[in-house]
Coordinates of C-alpha atoms in Angstrom, one line a residue:
M21 CA -9.8 55.0 41.0
Q22 CA -13.5 54.6 41.5
S23 CA -14.6 52.2 44.2
Y24 CA -17.4 49.8 44.4
G25 CA -19.9 50.0 47.2
I26 CA -23.1 48.1 47.8
G27 CA -25.7 49.4 45.4
I28 CA -23.1 51.1 43.2
A29 CA -22.7 48.5 40.5
E30 CA -21.9 50.7 37.5
V31 CA -18.2 51.0 38.3
E32 CA -17.0 49.2 35.2
G33 CA -19.7 50.7 33.0
V34 CA -22.3 47.9 33.4
H35 CA -25.0 47.4 35.9
P36 CA -25.1 43.7 36.9
M37 CA -28.9 43.7 37.0
A38 CA -29.4 45.4 33.7
T39 CA -31.2 43.7 30.9
S40 CA -29.5 45.5 28.1
A41 CA -26.6 43.9 26.2
R42 CA -23.3 44.0 28.1
P43 CA -19.8 44.6 26.6
D44 CA -19.2 40.8 26.2
G45 CA -22.5 40.4 24.3
T46 CA -24.6 38.9 27.0
T47 CA -27.2 40.3 29.4
A48 CA -27.1 40.1 33.1
A49 CA -29.9 37.5 33.0
Q50 CA -27.8 35.4 30.7
A51 CA -24.9 35.7 33.1
E52 CA -27.1 34.3 35.8
H53 CA -28.3 31.5 33.5
P54 CA -25.3 30.7 31.2
A55 CA -27.3 28.2 29.1
A56 CA -29.4 31.1 27.8
G57 CA -26.4 33.1 26.5
A58 CA -22.6 32.9 26.2
P59 CA -20.8 29.9 27.7
E60 CA -19.8 30.3 31.4
R61 CA -16.2 29.4 30.6
V62 CA -14.4 32.0 28.5
G63 CA -10.8 31.8 29.8
T64 CA -8.0 29.3 29.5
T65 CA -5.9 30.5 32.5
A66 CA -6.8 30.1 36.2
R67 CA -10.1 29.1 37.7
I68 CA -11.4 31.5 40.3
L69 CA -14.2 30.6 42.8
V70 CA -16.1 33.7 43.9
V71 CA -18.1 33.2 47.1
E72 CA -20.5 36.1 47.7
D73 CA -24.2 36.1 48.8
E74 CA -25.0 39.5 47.3
R75 CA -25.7 38.7 43.7
P76 CA -25.0 42.2 42.3
I77 CA -21.5 42.1 43.9
A78 CA -20.9 38.5 42.8
E79 CA -21.9 39.4 39.2
L80 CA -19.7 42.5 39.1
V81 CA -16.7 40.5 40.3
R82 CA -17.4 37.6 37.9
Y83 CA -17.8 40.0 35.0
N84 CA -14.5 41.7 35.6
L85 CA -12.6 38.4 36.1
R86 CA -14.2 36.9 33.0
R87 CA -13.3 40.0 31.0
E88 CA -9.6 39.4 32.0
G89 CA -9.8 35.8 30.7
F90 CA -10.3 33.9 34.0
E91 CA -12.6 30.9 34.4
V92 CA -15.1 31.8 37.1
D93 CA -17.4 29.8 39.3
V94 CA -19.8 31.6 41.7
A95 CA -21.3 30.3 45.0
Y96 CA -23.8 32.2 46.9
D97 CA -23.5 30.5 50.3
G98 CA -21.0 28.6 52.4
H99 CA -22.4 25.1 51.7
E100 CA -22.4 25.7 47.9
A101 CA -18.8 27.1 48.1
M102 CA -17.4 24.0 49.8
E103 CA -19.3 21.7 47.4
R104 CA -18.1 23.6 44.3
A105 CA -14.5 23.6 45.6
R106 CA -14.7 19.8 46.1
V107 CA -16.1 19.0 42.7
V108 CA -13.8 21.4 40.7
P109 CA -10.8 22.6 42.8
P110 CA -10.2 26.3 42.1
D111 CA -6.8 28.0 41.7
L112 CA -7.8 30.9 43.9
V113 CA -10.9 31.8 46.0
I114 CA -12.4 35.2 46.6
L115 CA -14.5 34.7 49.7
D116 CA -16.9 37.0 51.5
L117 CA -16.8 37.0 55.2
M118 CA -20.5 37.2 55.9
L119 CA -22.3 34.3 54.3
P120 CA -25.6 32.4 55.0
Y121 CA -25.6 28.9 56.5
V122 CA -21.8 28.6 56.8
D123 CA -19.8 31.8 57.4
G124 CA -16.7 32.8 55.5
L125 CA -14.3 32.0 58.3
E126 CA -15.5 28.4 58.5
V127 CA -15.4 28.0 54.7
C128 CA -11.9 29.4 54.8
R129 CA -10.8 26.9 57.4
H130 CA -12.4 24.1 55.4
L131 CA -10.6 25.1 52.2
R132 CA -7.3 25.5 54.0
A133 CA -7.6 22.0 55.4
R134 CA -8.0 20.6 51.9
G135 CA -4.9 22.3 50.5
P136 CA -2.9 25.5 50.0
V137 CA -5.3 27.2 47.6
P138 CA -4.8 31.1 47.8
I139 CA -7.8 32.8 49.5
I140 CA -8.7 36.5 49.3
M141 CA -11.2 37.5 52.0
L142 CA -13.8 40.0 50.8
T143 CA -15.6 41.8 53.6
A144 CA -17.6 44.9 54.4
K145 CA -16.0 45.2 57.8
D146 CA -12.9 47.3 58.1
A147 CA -12.0 46.6 61.7
E148 CA -8.5 45.1 62.3
H149 CA -10.1 42.4 64.4
D150 CA -12.0 41.0 61.4
R151 CA -8.9 41.2 59.2
V152 CA -6.9 39.3 61.8
L153 CA -9.7 36.7 62.1
G154 CA -9.6 36.1 58.4
L155 CA -5.8 35.8 58.3
E156 CA -5.9 33.4 61.3
S157 CA -8.5 31.3 59.5
G158 CA -6.1 30.9 56.5
A159 CA -6.8 33.8 54.2
D160 CA -3.8 35.1 52.3
D161 CA -5.1 38.6 51.6
Y162 CA -8.2 40.7 52.2
V163 CA -10.1 43.4 50.4
T164 CA -12.6 45.6 52.2
K165 CA -15.8 47.1 50.8
P166 CA -16.2 49.5 49.1
F167 CA -13.5 48.2 46.7
S168 CA -12.2 48.8 43.3
P169 CA -12.8 45.8 40.9
R170 CA -9.6 46.7 39.1
E171 CA -7.6 46.5 42.3
L172 CA -9.2 43.1 43.1
V173 CA -8.3 41.8 39.7
A174 CA -4.8 43.1 40.1
R175 CA -4.4 41.3 43.4
V176 CA -5.7 38.1 41.9
R177 CA -3.1 38.4 39.1
A178 CA -0.3 39.2 41.5
I179 CA -1.0 36.1 43.7
L180 CA -1.3 33.8 40.7
R181 CA 1.8 35.2 39.1
R182 CA 3.9 34.7 42.2
A183 CA 2.7 31.1 42.4
R184 CA 3.5 30.5 38.7
D185 CA 6.9 32.2 38.9
Q186 CA 8.1 30.0 41.7
G187 CA 9.0 27.5 39.1
P188 CA 10.7 24.1 39.8
A189 CA 11.5 23.4 43.4
D190 CA 15.0 23.3 44.7
A191 CA 16.3 21.1 47.6
P192 CA 14.3 21.5 50.8
L193 CA 15.3 24.4 53.0
V194 CA 16.5 23.4 56.4
C195 CA 17.2 25.5 59.5
G196 CA 17.8 23.4 62.6
S197 CA 14.7 21.4 63.3
L198 CA 12.7 23.5 60.8
S199 CA 12.5 22.3 57.2
L200 CA 10.5 23.6 54.2
N201 CA 9.9 21.5 51.0
V202 CA 8.9 23.7 48.1
S203 CA 7.9 20.7 45.8
T204 CA 5.5 19.2 48.3
H205 CA 4.5 22.6 49.8
E206 CA 5.2 21.1 53.3
V207 CA 6.8 22.6 56.4
R208 CA 8.0 20.3 59.2
L209 CA 9.1 21.3 62.7
G210 CA 10.9 18.2 64.1
D211 CA 8.5 15.3 63.6
R212 CA 5.3 17.4 63.1
F213 CA 3.8 19.1 60.1
V214 CA 3.1 22.8 60.3
D215 CA -0.1 24.0 58.5
L216 CA 0.6 27.3 56.8
T217 CA -1.4 29.5 54.5
A218 CA 0.0 30.2 51.0
K219 CA 1.3 33.7 52.1
E220 CA 2.8 32.3 55.3
F221 CA 4.6 29.7 53.3
D222 CA 5.9 32.2 50.8
L223 CA 7.1 34.5 53.6
L224 CA 8.9 31.7 55.5
R225 CA 10.4 30.4 52.2
L226 CA 11.9 33.9 51.5
L227 CA 13.3 34.2 55.1
M228 CA 14.7 30.6 55.0
S229 CA 16.3 31.1 51.6
H230 CA 18.5 33.9 53.1
P231 CA 19.3 33.0 56.7
N232 CA 20.6 35.9 58.9
H233 CA 19.7 38.4 56.1
V234 CA 17.6 41.3 57.4
F235 CA 14.5 42.1 55.3
T236 CA 12.7 45.4 55.8
R237 CA 8.9 45.3 56.1
D238 CA 8.6 47.3 52.8
F239 CA 10.7 44.8 51.0
L240 CA 8.7 41.8 52.3
L241 CA 5.5 43.6 51.5
E242 CA 6.6 44.2 47.9
Q243 CA 8.0 40.7 47.4
I244 CA 5.2 38.7 48.9
W245 CA 2.2 40.9 48.2
G246 CA 3.4 42.8 45.2
Y247 CA 3.5 46.4 44.0
E248 CA -0.3 46.5 43.7
Y249 CA -0.9 45.8 47.4
S250 CA -2.0 48.8 49.5
G251 CA -2.6 47.1 52.8
G252 CA 0.5 48.5 54.6
T253 CA 3.3 46.9 56.4
R254 CA 1.0 46.0 59.3
T255 CA 0.1 43.0 57.1
V256 CA 3.7 41.8 57.3
D257 CA 3.7 42.1 61.1
M258 CA 0.4 40.1 61.4
H259 CA 1.8 37.3 59.2
I260 CA 5.1 37.2 61.2
S261 CA 3.1 37.0 64.4
R262 CA 1.1 34.0 62.9
L263 CA 4.3 32.3 61.9
R264 CA 5.7 32.6 65.3
E265 CA 2.6 31.2 66.9
K266 CA 2.9 28.1 64.7
L267 CA 6.7 27.7 64.9
E268 CA 7.8 28.9 68.3
D269 CA 7.5 27.3 71.7
D270 CA 7.3 30.8 73.1
P271 CA 6.2 33.4 70.5
D272 CA 7.3 36.2 72.8
A273 CA 10.9 34.8 72.8
P274 CA 11.3 33.6 69.3
R275 CA 14.2 31.4 68.3
F276 CA 13.6 31.3 64.6
I277 CA 12.3 34.7 63.4
A278 CA 14.1 37.7 65.0
T279 CA 12.9 41.3 64.9
L280 CA 15.3 44.1 64.5
R281 CA 13.4 47.1 65.8
G282 CA 13.1 49.8 63.3
V283 CA 14.6 47.6 60.5
G284 CA 12.7 44.4 59.9
Y285 CA 13.0 40.6 60.3
K286 CA 15.4 37.8 59.8
L287 CA 15.6 34.1 60.2
K288 CA 18.3 33.1 62.6
R289 CA 20.9 30.8 60.9
D290 CA 21.7 29.0 64.2
A291 CA 18.0 28.4 65.2
G292 CA 17.5 25.1 67.0

């Protein structure tokens, strides 16, 4: 699968800065100014907010998402992203880490404070430190450049499909002082609310739905992130670590989520 790197915009057979007609009948100039060509809204499914200051990359992502039927908004800096999300709340956000005015981490924190919208962090940095920062700020997933547009679209579909397939909520899940309400998407630990990202919530929900059941890392990766995800089981470990920091009095001596070395994780049925 061919990957996309900065300056290599022909991955899907169209250069975002070209003036010739594109496969959807518009030119790149019309895409930048929708009133001059096809309507901006072409899908009837989910609304995606793409936040990327490099216009060729933003246009490539927008083109591939629109081709798959998604409604797409684009913001080119952090301030614009927060304003667009306020005016028209998106179903999912693709967010670049390095942005002018307000960086991606701050935008991510701002969006997470407003609600549980899924966020995919898009970054040119491949260091684990940057991935961890993104996850700690509330991102649910990350894609590093160079990236495949098809893989990015597949991850968007997987996240939205899991949210849709959750269906009607059952009774709240309770484990000692910890409770999870699917219908309100809230987690409480005693008298306080616990702020979780969408992926952290899904992971905790799965563990709480089957107390004392041991889940392997590979199973958790497949169930929460999907078959298309290629980030590796380290992603599971990072999310478990973040859950422990938010739930445990002492993350190094967890009373809720136990590790079975060489096997996986479980939620203790008799946790306090």
